[in-house]
Structure formats: structure tokens, C-alpha cells
Coordinates of C-alpha atoms and ligand atoms in Angstrom, one line a residue:
X3 CA 0.0 0.0 0.0
X4 CA 1.3 3.5 -0.8
X5 CA 2.4 5.8 2.0
X6 CA -0.6 8.1 1.2
X7 CA -3.1 5.3 1.4
X8 CA -1.7 4.0 4.6
X9 CA -1.9 7.5 6.2
X10 CA -5.4 8.3 4.7
X11 CA -6.9 5.2 6.3
X12 CA -5.8 6.1 9.8
X13 CA -8.3 7.5 12.4
X14 CA -6.6 8.6 15.7
X15 CA -8.9 9.8 18.3
X16 CA -9.7 10.0 22.0
X17 CA -13.0 9.4 23.9
X18 CA -13.6 12.0 26.6
X19 CA -16.3 12.3 29.2
X20 CA -17.1 13.0 32.8
X21 CA -16.4 9.9 34.9
X22 CA -19.2 7.3 34.7
X23 CA -20.8 8.6 31.5
X24 CA -19.7 5.4 29.8
X25 CA -16.3 6.0 28.2
X26 CA -14.9 2.6 29.2
X27 CA -18.0 0.8 28.1
X28 CA -18.0 2.5 24.7
X29 CA -14.3 1.9 24.2
X30 CA -14.9 -1.8 24.9
X31 CA -17.7 -2.0 22.4
X32 CA -15.6 -0.3 19.7
X33 CA -12.8 -2.8 20.4
X34 CA -15.4 -5.6 20.0
X35 CA -16.4 -4.3 16.6
X36 CA -12.7 -4.1 15.7
X37 CA -12.2 -7.7 16.7
X38 CA -9.6 -6.5 19.2
X39 CA -11.3 -8.2 22.0
X40 CA -13.5 -11.3 21.6
X41 CA -16.1 -11.2 24.2
X42 CA -19.6 -11.0 22.7
X43 CA -22.2 -8.8 24.4
X44 CA -22.0 -6.4 27.2
X45 CA -18.8 -6.2 29.0
X46 CA -19.5 -5.9 32.7
X47 CA -17.0 -8.0 34.6
X48 CA -14.0 -6.2 36.0
X49 CA -11.7 -8.7 34.3
X50 CA -12.7 -7.5 30.9
X51 CA -12.8 -3.9 32.1
X52 CA -9.2 -4.2 33.0
X53 CA -8.3 -5.7 29.6
X54 CA -9.5 -2.6 27.9
X55 CA -7.7 -0.3 30.1
X56 CA -4.1 -0.3 31.0
X57 CA -3.1 -1.1 34.6
X58 CA 0.6 -1.0 34.4
X59 CA 1.0 1.1 37.3
X60 CA 0.9 -0.3 40.8
X61 CA -0.7 2.7 42.2
X62 CA -3.5 2.4 39.7
X63 CA -4.1 -1.2 40.8
X64 CA -4.2 -0.1 44.4
X65 CA -6.6 2.6 43.8
X66 CA -8.6 1.1 41.0
X67 CA -8.4 4.3 39.0
X68 CA -7.1 4.4 35.6
X69 CA -4.1 6.6 36.1
X70 CA -2.4 5.9 32.9
X71 CA -3.3 6.7 29.4
X72 CA -3.0 3.8 27.0
X73 CA -3.5 3.3 23.3
X74 CA -5.7 0.8 21.6
X75 CA -5.4 0.2 17.9
X76 CA -7.5 -2.0 15.6
X77 CA -8.4 -2.6 12.0
X78 CA -12.0 -1.9 11.1
X79 CA -13.1 -2.3 7.4
X80 CA -10.3 -0.7 5.6
X81 CA -9.5 1.6 8.4
X82 CA -6.8 1.6 11.1
X83 CA -8.4 3.0 14.2
X84 CA -6.3 4.2 17.1
X85 CA -8.1 5.0 20.3
X86 CA -6.1 7.0 22.9
X87 CA -7.6 6.2 26.3
X88 CA -7.6 9.0 28.8
X89 CA -7.7 8.7 32.6
X90 CA -11.2 9.3 33.9
X91 CA -10.1 10.7 37.2
X92 CA -10.1 14.5 37.3
X93 CA -6.9 14.7 39.2
X94 CA -5.2 13.5 36.1
X95 CA -6.8 16.0 33.8
X96 CA -3.4 17.2 32.6
X97 CA -2.7 13.7 31.1
X98 CA -5.9 14.0 29.2
X99 CA -5.0 17.5 28.0
X100 CA -1.7 16.2 26.7
X101 CA -3.4 13.2 25.0
X102 CA -5.5 15.7 23.1
X103 CA -2.4 17.1 21.5
X104 CA -1.9 13.7 19.8
X105 CA -5.4 13.0 18.4
X106 CA -7.0 14.1 15.2
X107 CA -10.5 14.1 16.5
X108 CA -12.5 13.3 19.6
X109 CA -15.7 11.5 20.6
X110 CA -17.5 13.0 23.6
X111 CA -19.7 10.7 25.7
X112 CA -22.6 12.4 27.6
X113 CA -25.0 10.6 30.0
X114 CA -28.6 11.4 28.9
X115 CA -29.7 11.7 32.5
X116 CA -26.8 14.0 33.6
X117 CA -26.3 16.1 30.5
X118 CA -23.1 18.1 30.2
X119 CA -20.9 17.7 33.4
X120 CA -18.0 19.8 34.5
X121 CA -15.1 17.6 33.3
X122 CA -16.7 17.4 29.8
X123 CA -16.9 21.2 29.7
X124 CA -13.2 21.6 30.7
X125 CA -12.0 19.1 28.1
X126 CA -14.1 20.7 25.4
X127 CA -12.3 24.0 26.1
X128 CA -9.0 22.3 25.0
X129 CA -10.7 20.8 21.9
X130 CA -12.0 24.3 21.0
X131 CA -8.6 25.8 21.5
X132 CA -7.1 23.3 19.0
X133 CA -10.1 23.2 16.7
X134 CA -10.4 19.5 17.1
X135 CA -13.3 17.9 15.3
X136 CA -15.8 16.5 17.8
X137 CA -18.5 13.9 17.6
X138 CA -21.0 13.4 20.5
X139 CA -22.5 10.2 21.7
X140 CA -25.4 10.6 24.1
X141 CA -25.4 7.4 26.1
X142 CA -27.7 5.4 28.4
X143 CA -30.9 5.8 26.4
X144 CA -32.0 2.5 28.0
X145 CA -32.5 4.5 31.1
X146 CA -34.8 7.5 31.8
X147 CA -33.1 10.8 31.2
X148 CA -33.6 14.4 30.1
X149 CA -35.6 15.4 27.0
X150 CA -33.3 14.9 24.0
X151 CA -34.2 18.3 22.6
X152 CA -33.1 19.8 25.9
X153 CA -29.9 17.9 25.8
X154 CA -29.1 19.3 22.4
X155 CA -29.7 22.8 23.7
X156 CA -27.5 22.1 26.7
X157 CA -24.7 20.7 24.5
X158 CA -24.7 23.8 22.3
X159 CA -24.9 26.1 25.2
X160 CA -22.4 24.6 27.5
X161 CA -19.9 23.1 25.1
X162 CA -20.1 26.2 22.9
X163 CA -20.3 24.3 19.6
X164 CA -23.1 24.0 17.0
X165 CA -24.6 20.6 17.0
X166 CA -26.5 18.5 14.5
X167 CA -28.2 15.2 15.4
X168 CA -27.5 12.4 13.0
X169 CA -29.6 10.0 14.8
X170 CA -32.7 10.5 16.9
X171 CA -34.1 8.4 19.8
X172 CA -37.5 6.9 19.9
X173 CA -38.6 7.1 23.5
X174 CA -36.2 6.1 26.3
X175 CA -35.8 4.0 29.4
X176 CA -38.0 0.9 29.5
X177 CA -40.0 2.2 26.5
X178 CA -36.9 2.8 24.4
X179 CA -37.6 1.5 20.9
X180 CA -34.4 2.5 19.1
X181 CA -33.2 5.3 17.0
X182 CA -33.9 6.7 13.6
X183 CA -30.5 7.0 11.8
X184 CA -30.8 10.3 10.0
X185 CA -27.4 9.9 8.4
X186 CA -28.2 6.6 6.8
X187 CA -32.0 6.9 6.6
X188 CA -32.8 3.8 8.5
X189 CA -34.6 2.6 11.5
X190 CA -32.4 0.9 14.1
X191 CA -34.6 -1.2 16.4
X192 CA -33.5 -1.8 19.9
X193 CA -33.7 -5.2 21.6
X194 CA -32.9 -5.1 25.3
X195 CA -30.4 -7.9 25.0
X196 CA -26.8 -7.4 25.7
X197 CA -25.9 -10.1 23.2
X198 CA -27.7 -8.8 20.2
X199 CA -26.5 -6.7 17.3
X200 CA -28.9 -4.0 16.2
X201 CA -31.6 -4.8 13.7
X202 CA -31.3 -2.1 11.2
X203 CA -34.0 -1.6 8.5
X204 CA -33.5 0.9 5.7
X205 CA -36.6 3.1 5.3
X206 CA -37.4 6.7 4.6
X207 CA -38.8 8.7 7.4
X208 CA -42.2 8.9 5.5
X209 CA -42.4 5.2 4.9
X210 CA -45.6 3.6 6.4
X211 CA -43.4 0.7 7.4
X212 CA -42.3 2.8 10.4
X213 CA -45.7 2.5 12.0
X214 CA -45.4 -1.3 11.8
X215 CA -42.3 -1.3 13.8
X216 CA -42.9 1.3 16.5
X217 CA -46.7 1.9 16.4
X218 CA -48.7 5.0 15.3
X219 CA -48.1 7.2 18.2
X220 CA -44.3 7.0 18.3
X221 CA -44.2 7.1 14.5
X222 CA -46.0 10.5 14.5
X223 CA -43.8 11.8 17.3
X224 CA -40.7 10.7 15.4
X225 CA -41.7 12.4 12.2
X226 CA -42.6 15.6 14.1
X227 CA -39.2 15.5 15.9
X228 CA -37.3 14.9 12.6
X229 CA -39.2 17.7 11.0
X230 CA -38.4 20.0 13.9
X231 CA -34.7 19.0 13.7
X232 CA -34.5 19.8 10.0
X233 CA -36.1 23.2 10.6
X234 CA -34.0 24.1 13.6
X235 CA -30.6 22.7 12.8
X236 CA -28.7 23.3 9.6
X237 CA -28.0 20.3 7.3
X238 CA -25.0 18.4 8.4
X239 CA -21.9 19.6 6.7
X240 CA -18.7 17.6 6.9
X241 CA -16.5 20.6 6.4
X242 CA -17.9 22.4 9.4
X243 CA -17.4 19.3 11.4
X244 CA -13.8 19.0 10.2
X245 CA -13.2 22.7 11.1
X246 CA -14.3 22.0 14.7
X247 CA -17.4 24.2 14.3
X248 CA -20.1 21.6 14.2
X249 CA -20.5 18.4 16.3
X250 CA -22.7 15.6 14.9
X251 CA -24.7 13.9 17.7
X252 CA -25.6 10.2 18.0
X253 CA -27.9 8.5 20.6
X254 CA -27.6 5.0 22.0
X255 CA -26.7 2.7 24.8
X256 CA -23.1 1.6 25.1
X257 CA -23.9 -1.0 27.7
X258 CA -26.4 -2.7 25.4
X259 CA -24.2 -2.1 22.4
X260 CA -26.9 0.0 20.7
X261 CA -26.0 2.8 18.3
X262 CA -22.3 2.0 18.7
X263 CA -21.8 0.4 15.3
X264 CA -23.7 3.3 13.7
X265 CA -21.4 5.7 15.5
X266 CA -18.3 3.8 14.4
X267 CA -19.4 3.5 10.8
X268 CA -20.1 7.2 10.5
X269 CA -16.9 8.0 12.4
X270 CA -14.5 6.1 10.1
X271 CA -16.2 7.7 7.1
X272 CA -16.1 11.3 8.2
X273 CA -13.5 11.7 10.9
X274 CA -10.3 13.2 9.8
X275 CA -7.3 11.2 8.7
X276 CA -4.0 12.6 10.2
X277 CA -3.9 16.3 9.9
X278 CA -0.9 18.6 9.4
X279 CA 0.8 19.6 12.6
X280 CA 2.3 23.0 13.5
X281 CA 6.0 23.0 14.3
X282 CA 7.8 26.2 15.4
X283 CA 9.6 26.2 12.0
X284 CA 6.7 25.3 9.7
X285 CA 3.6 23.3 9.3
X286 CA 4.3 19.6 8.7
X287 CA 2.2 17.7 6.3
X288 CA 1.5 14.0 7.3
X289 CA 2.2 12.8 3.8
X290 CA 5.7 14.1 3.7
X291 CA 8.2 11.2 3.1
X292 CA 10.4 12.1 6.0
X293 CA 9.5 10.8 9.4
X294 CA 8.8 13.3 12.3
X295 CA 7.0 12.8 15.6
X296 CA 6.8 14.1 19.1
X297 CA 6.5 12.6 22.6
X298 CA 3.2 13.4 24.2
X299 CA 3.2 11.0 27.0
X300 CA 5.7 9.1 29.2
X301 CA 4.4 6.0 30.9
X302 CA 6.6 5.1 33.8
X303 CA 7.0 2.2 36.1
X304 CA 6.8 -0.6 33.6
X305 CA 9.3 -2.3 35.8
X306 CA 10.0 -0.4 39.1
X307 CA 13.3 -2.1 39.5
X308 CA 14.7 -0.7 36.3
X309 CA 12.9 2.6 36.3
X310 CA 12.0 1.8 32.7
X311 CA 9.4 4.0 30.9
X312 CA 7.6 3.9 27.6
X313 CA 7.6 7.2 25.7
X314 CA 4.6 7.5 23.5
X315 CA 5.4 9.1 20.1
X316 CA 2.7 10.5 17.8
X317 CA 4.0 10.0 14.3
X318 CA 3.3 13.3 12.6
X319 CA 4.7 12.6 9.1
X320 CA 6.0 9.9 6.9
X321 CA 6.9 6.5 8.2
X322 CA 8.7 5.4 11.3
X323 CA 10.9 2.3 11.1
X324 CA 12.5 0.0 13.6
X325 CA 16.3 0.1 13.7
X326 CA 16.6 3.3 11.7
X327 CA 18.5 6.3 13.0
X328 CA 16.4 9.3 13.9
X329 CA 17.5 12.6 15.3
X330 CA 16.6 13.5 18.9
X331 CA 16.4 17.2 18.4
X332 CA 16.9 18.4 22.0
X333 CA 20.0 16.2 22.3
X334 CA 21.1 16.8 18.7
X335 CA 21.9 13.1 18.5
X336 CA 21.0 10.1 16.4
X337 CA 19.1 7.4 18.1
X338 CA 17.6 4.1 16.8
X339 CA 15.1 1.8 18.4
X340 CA 15.3 -1.9 18.3
X341 CA 12.1 -2.7 20.1
X342 CA 9.5 0.0 19.4
X343 CA 6.0 -1.2 20.3
X344 CA 2.6 -1.0 18.7
X345 CA -0.5 -1.2 20.8
X346 CA -3.2 -3.5 19.5
X347 CA -5.9 -3.4 22.2
X348 CA -4.3 -4.7 25.4
X349 CA -1.4 -6.4 23.6
X350 CA 1.9 -4.8 23.0
X351 CA 3.9 -6.0 20.1
X352 CA 7.2 -5.1 18.4
X353 CA 6.5 -3.1 15.3
X354 CA 8.6 -2.8 12.2
X355 CA 7.0 0.3 10.8
X356 CA 4.3 2.9 11.7
X357 CA 2.7 5.7 9.8
X358 CA 1.6 9.2 10.4
X359 CA -1.3 9.0 12.8
X360 CA 0.0 6.0 14.6
X361 CA 1.3 6.0 18.2
X362 CA 4.6 4.2 18.8
X363 CA 5.9 3.2 22.2
X364 CA 9.6 3.6 22.7
X365 CA 11.3 1.9 25.7
X366 CA 13.1 4.7 27.5
X367 CA 15.4 5.1 30.5
X368 CA 15.1 8.8 30.9
X369 CA 16.1 10.1 27.5
X370 CA 12.8 11.8 26.8
X371 CA 10.7 14.7 28.0
X372 CA 7.2 15.5 27.1
X373 CA 7.3 17.5 23.9
X374 CA 10.6 16.1 22.5
X375 CA 10.8 15.9 18.8
X376 CA 12.3 13.0 16.7
X377 CA 12.8 13.5 12.9
X378 CA 14.6 11.9 10.0
X379 CA 17.1 14.8 10.2
X380 CA 15.3 18.2 9.9
X381 CA 15.4 20.5 12.9
X382 CA 11.7 20.7 13.9
X383 CA 10.1 21.6 17.2
X384 CA 6.5 20.6 17.5
X385 CA 4.3 22.9 19.6
X386 CA 2.8 21.2 22.6
X387 CA 0.1 22.3 24.8
X388 CA 0.7 25.2 27.2
X389 CA 0.9 24.5 30.9
X390 CA -2.2 25.7 32.7
X391 CA -2.1 27.2 36.2
X392 CA -2.4 24.4 38.7
X393 CA -5.2 24.3 41.2
X394 CA -3.2 23.1 44.2
X395 CA 0.2 23.9 45.5
X396 CA 2.6 22.4 48.1
X397 CA 6.2 22.9 49.1
X398 CA 8.1 19.7 48.5
X399 CA 10.8 19.0 51.1
X400 CA 13.5 16.3 51.6
X401 CA 12.5 13.9 54.4
X402 CA 15.7 11.9 54.2
X403 CA 18.9 13.9 54.1
X404 CA 20.9 10.9 52.9
X405 CA 18.9 10.8 49.7
X406 CA 19.1 14.4 48.5
X407 CA 20.5 13.5 45.1
X408 CA 17.9 10.8 44.5
X409 CA 15.1 13.2 45.5
X410 CA 16.5 15.8 43.1
X411 CA 16.7 13.4 40.2
X412 CA 13.3 11.9 41.0
X413 CA 11.6 15.3 41.0
X414 CA 13.3 16.3 37.8
X415 CA 12.4 13.2 36.0
X416 CA 8.8 13.1 37.2
X417 CA 8.4 16.8 36.1
X418 CA 9.8 16.0 32.7
X419 CA 7.3 13.2 32.5
X420 CA 4.6 15.7 33.1
X421 CA 3.3 14.3 36.4
X422 CA 2.9 17.8 37.9
X423 CA 4.4 21.3 37.5
X424 CA 7.4 22.6 39.4
X425 CA 8.0 26.2 40.4
X426 CA 11.1 27.4 42.1
X427 CA 10.6 30.3 44.4
X428 CA 13.2 33.0 43.7
X429 CA 13.1 34.3 47.2
X430 CA 14.0 31.2 49.2
X431 CA 14.8 28.7 46.5
X432 CA 12.2 26.3 47.8
X433 CA 10.5 24.0 45.3
X434 CA 6.7 24.2 44.9
X435 CA 4.7 21.4 43.2
X436 CA 1.5 22.4 41.5
X437 CA -1.2 19.9 40.6
X438 CA -4.8 19.7 39.5
X439 CA -5.7 17.4 42.4
X440 CA -4.6 15.8 45.6
X441 CA -4.0 12.4 44.0
X442 CA -1.1 13.8 42.0
X443 CA 0.8 14.6 45.2
X444 CA 0.2 11.0 46.4
X445 CA 1.5 9.6 43.1
X446 CA 4.7 11.7 43.3
X447 CA 5.3 10.7 46.9
X448 CA 4.7 7.0 46.1
X449 CA 6.9 7.1 43.0
X450 CA 9.7 9.0 44.6
X451 CA 9.9 6.3 47.2
X452 CA 9.4 3.2 45.0
X453 CA 11.4 4.3 42.0
X454 CA 14.1 6.6 43.4
X455 CA 14.3 5.5 47.1
X456 CA 13.7 9.1 48.1
X457 CA 11.4 10.4 50.8
X458 CA 9.6 13.6 50.5
X459 CA 7.5 15.7 52.8
X460 CA 4.8 18.2 51.9
X461 CA 4.4 21.6 53.5
X462 CA 1.4 23.8 53.0
X463 CA 1.5 26.9 50.9
X464 CA -1.6 29.0 50.3
X465 CA -1.7 30.1 46.7
X466 CA -4.6 31.0 44.4
X467 CA -3.0 30.9 40.9
X468 CA 0.3 30.8 39.1
X469 CA 0.4 33.5 36.4
X470 CA 2.9 33.7 33.6
X471 CA 3.8 37.4 33.2
X472 CA 5.0 39.5 30.3
X473 CA 5.2 43.2 29.5
X474 CA 6.3 45.5 26.7
X475 CA 7.8 47.7 29.3
X476 CA 10.9 46.0 30.7
X477 CA 11.4 48.6 33.4
X478 CA 8.0 48.0 34.8
X479 CA 8.5 44.2 34.6
X480 CA 11.7 44.6 36.6
X481 CA 10.0 46.9 39.1
X482 CA 7.2 44.4 39.5
X483 CA 9.6 41.5 40.1
X484 CA 11.5 43.5 42.6
X485 CA 8.4 44.6 44.5
X486 CA 6.9 41.1 44.5
X487 CA 10.2 39.2 44.9
X488 CA 8.7 36.9 47.6
X489 CA 6.0 35.7 45.2
X490 CA 8.2 35.3 42.1
X491 CA 9.1 31.9 40.9
X492 CA 10.6 30.2 37.8
X493 CA 8.8 27.4 36.0
X494 CA 10.8 24.4 34.7
X495 CA 11.6 26.3 31.5
X496 CA 12.9 29.2 33.5
X497 CA 10.0 31.5 32.7
X498 CA 8.8 34.1 35.2
X499 CA 5.8 33.2 37.2
X500 CA 3.9 35.3 39.7
X501 CA 2.4 33.2 42.5
X502 CA -0.8 35.0 43.5
X503 CA -2.0 34.3 47.0
X504 CA -5.5 35.3 46.4
X505 CA -7.8 36.7 43.7
X506 CA -7.8 40.0 45.6
X507 CA -4.0 40.3 45.6
X508 CA -3.9 39.4 41.9
X509 CA -6.5 42.1 41.1
X510 CA -4.4 44.6 43.1
X511 CA -1.3 43.6 41.2
X512 CA -3.1 44.0 37.9
X513 CA -4.3 47.5 39.0
X514 CA -0.9 48.7 40.1
X515 CA 1.0 47.4 37.1
X516 CA -1.2 48.2 34.1
X517 CA 1.4 47.3 31.5
X518 CA 1.9 43.8 32.8
X519 CA -0.1 41.0 31.4
X520 CA -1.0 38.1 33.7
X521 CA -1.6 34.8 31.9
X522 CA -3.2 31.6 33.3
X523 CA -1.3 29.5 30.8
X524 CA 2.3 29.4 29.7
X525 CA 1.8 30.1 26.0
X526 CA -0.6 33.0 26.3
Ligands
G4P17 P1 -16.5 5.9 32.4 O1 -15.4 5.0 31.8 O2 -17.0 7.0 31.6 O3 -16.2 6.3 33.8 O4 -17.8 4.9 32.6 P2 -18.0 3.4 32.5 O5 -18.0 2.9 31.1 O6 -17.2 2.7 33.5 O7 -19.5 3.3 32.9 C1 -20.0 3.7 34.2 C2 -21.2 2.9 34.6 O8 -22.3 3.2 33.7 C3 -21.0 1.4 34.6 O9 -21.8 0.9 35.6 C4 -21.5 1.0 33.2 O10 -22.0 -0.3 33.2 C5 -22.7 2.0 33.1 N1 -23.1 2.2 31.7 C6 -22.3 2.5 30.7 N2 -23.0 2.6 29.5 C7 -24.3 2.4 29.9 C8 -25.5 2.4 29.2 O11 -25.6 2.6 28.0 N3 -26.7 2.1 29.9 C9 -26.7 1.8 31.2 N4 -27.8 1.6 31.8 N5 -25.5 1.9 31.9 C10 -24.4 2.1 31.3 P3 -21.2 0.5 37.0 O12 -22.4 -0.1 37.7 O13 -20.5 1.6 37.6 O14 -20.1 -0.6 36.7 P4 -20.2 -2.1 36.2 O15 -20.5 -2.8 37.5 O16 -21.4 -2.1 35.2 O17 -18.9 -2.4 35.6

């Protein structure tokens, strides 16, 4: 197959949702269709749940939370589908943000009873920022929920994206009959059996056959709904979807495997193949012959005794090959990899080649940082995602003076891996760790001890936000830094960060220093 064909058939995406909306269940059903797992019917037992998610990390097993982000690839029709799994727990939101830098599109899962929830809203902000094409799956139609029209309004309003239903539910809960697939013009009938595959009958919405299947009352209601939809919502337009301006919406029940195949069929057809990626130097087209890629995730603790990691590379252009020299741009050094891995569902296997859109796992002993670029030779630096101001801050202190070096190295490597953010206070040189949630502190403490033999201690610090500052007026910037020296820190790239203790003090600072811009993310 030609390079172009190989790349065109790739669909690399992530499923995002608020916890419990059904992301794992949907992922499993997609894997079933792809033949990547072979358990027919609903996947309920924990055993299978585990097989669809990665549980490499000990801490993850202990807590039963999917800390790590894994990759699941499978073949479906003529497509190569790569699903990037994201941790459901909100304390690991930054992992999810980073994963979103490596996908070409996203499927958002929403629970019909709960509608749009906070985590979904936050993740959508990142999708909007990056103009990522988004498809929405409204899940759990086998249960009672909100009125579907209301859910559409809520999606538009809260996710700030135009929506267009491509399927429409016929009743819900115990009375759920199925969906009318607007995209394919067919009636998909629901049978409440976890083993069954949807019975799908092609028919126009005006066909009298509809009455035979769902009865007069529901048929009339369905036609009214479809008419209303066509009046209120513009026709579906793939270009708007690809531009990230319009999200097609599907309804179904992941648990009962209903509406999932329809979602997948439409997805592979319209979702984008690998898109061009912006490097600092230029935009890189996926179909270029030369290989390029960047590290978006480092997955540690594969074997705690050897502190081995897997660095996940998103191939941005061309073809990656085993045992071929590539340039590690930050080190300005050639490297080749004898055992790169591909991820086919839960199995890892050595791969010989991978194409733009694919994710390759590289065994690593600390050579990589998040954002590192590898290329066939050209000096490229792919733009990552900015750091956002953390929500929680703590001083990290050494609790075992004999292990100072280990602690230093551990902190440095964990920060490079993107486990949390590090700020060094310029006044007292103390190190401050910033996180999204409490669990991240626990992960750091655990990993420092188990992988580096170092012991840390946390001390409280009351901070509201970390703000990256800039100004066109260097004198004023210097004056600000002098005046606020106790609250000035450097991030890991050496950029100036103002640590605001409260919203009030931040507002005061903004008032006093009008020429200084305060940013809540590192790339403004
Ligand atoms: P998440 O990854 O987004 O956190 O959600 P997950 O798939 O784990 O689903 C959360 C719960 O919702 C699970 O129930 C799952 O079975 C259920 N669920 C998912 N899709 C549907 C659906 O379409 N209909 C219904 N009725 N339930 C659904 P649980 O009781 O928490 O776990 P389990 O005991 O079923 O594994």
C-alpha cells in the first residue's frame, strides 16, 4: 500500500467524558467491533474492564483508578483505528490535555440523565482551542433521562459548539424502541439484550413501514421530531465538522451495544485522517516522506526495578521504522530503536513500521521529555500544549537527608514526564509542586519512594494561581519582580511566574501594574 493510502486510512482519536458517562463501556464496544477483544455482548465484569484499560502502574491497581493513558489500535473495514484512552479521574486531567495534542478528533460521551458535566466542559475547552473535530454520543438511552431536545440545547450552550443530530431516539428507558438514523435513513430497532446486534431496517422517514415497527403514536412523534430538527438545525456539513465548528450527535446505549456500530461507521467515514501539525519552524504535512513525531506521554513504572518507561510518540509525518536512525532534536543526537511497540488493544507487540497518525511506544530510560521531537534529520520543534495554572500547590521538602540526590533526580524526571508542575521560588529557592488534584501529590510521593528510594514531605502553601507574566515595558516588569520578589518563581523552562496568594491580591497587582499581562497558561 502506498504511503498516502496508509496514512489516509488512519483515524486517531480519544474518547472523553465526565467519569461514569460510559467512556470505558463505549471503548470496549468499539474494540469488540474491531475484533480487538472477543467477548460478545455487554462487558460488565471487571476482568474485561481491565483488559480494555491499562493497569501497568501499581498505584493504579491499588486505587482502582485508571491513572495511565493507553493506546488501543485495531483494524475496522479498511481503516486503522487508534483510540487513545484518557484517565477518567479529574486529578489526572493534565494527562488528558496532553493526549488531546496527539489526536486528530474526539468523541465526547454524555449521559442522557446527567447532560453536560464539569469535566466534559473543561475538556471541550481544549478541543475548541485546538479546533479538534468533535462527535458526541449521548449514552444510556436504556434509562430514563432528560428530554433529548433539551440535551441538544445544553450541548450547544455549555460546550459552545453548534450541534446536528445524525440519529434520533424513539422514546427512552423501558420504553426505548431504538433510533432513527438520519445519516443513513434507516430505523435501528433496539432489543434489550446485551448479546444482540442492532436490527437495522432501511426506510425513509415517511415510509408507512415505520408504523409497523414502532406503532402509530411513536411514528407520528418521530416524524414531528425529525421535521423540527431539520427546521432548527442546519444540514450536516462535513467541512464544518472537520473545522471543529459543528458536532454531529448520536444517541444510543453503550452498555447494550446499541447505536455504537452506527457511530463507528459514520466516524470512520467522516472523521479526519491525520492532519498537518504545526512546528515552530513550519507546518508539517502528514504525507511528507520524511518521518517526524513528538513525545506526548511518558508512561513510567513498567518495571519499578529498572525505572523503565515507555515514551509515546505520535507520528506526525511519513513512516517510522525499527532500527533506523532518527534525530533526537533536543540532544542533537542520532538514536535508533530496536524494540518499538505498537498497541493493539491490550497487547503490546514489536513493530517494524508505523505511519503518520500512529502511536509508537519507545522503551526509555530517561532520554525523553514531554514535547521532545524526533525526525529523519530536519530540525523541527512541535508545539505542545501550554501549561495551565495548577489548582493546588505544596512545598516539597526532603525527608531523608541521605537521599538528597535521589530526590532531586526523581523530582526532575517526574516533572519531565509531566506528572505535575514545578516552580522554584526565587526568594527562598524552595520548590513548589503544582497539581490539578490531591492524587497527583500521592503519586509523586509513592513514585519517589518506590522508583528513586527518596522520601519527600509536603508543606502547605496557600496560593490561588500561578500567572505567567509579560510586558512591553521591561522597566515596569523589573520593578514588579523587585516589588513582588517573595512571590516570584521560575517554572521548569525558566519563565517568570507570579504566585498570587488570592484573587484580591492578583487584582491589586493588575491594577498597580497596568502594563503587565498576567496569563493563566504558559503560552498566552
Ligand atoms: P466511564 O469510563 O466514563 O467512567 O464509565 P463506564 O464505562 O465505566 O460506565 C460507568 C457505569 O455506567 C458502569 O456501571 C456502566 O456499566 C454503566 N453504563 C455505561 N453505559 C451504559 C448504558 O448505555 N446504559 C446503562 N444503563 N448503563 C451504562 P457500573 O455499575 O458503575 O459498573 P459495572 O458494574 O457495570 O462495571
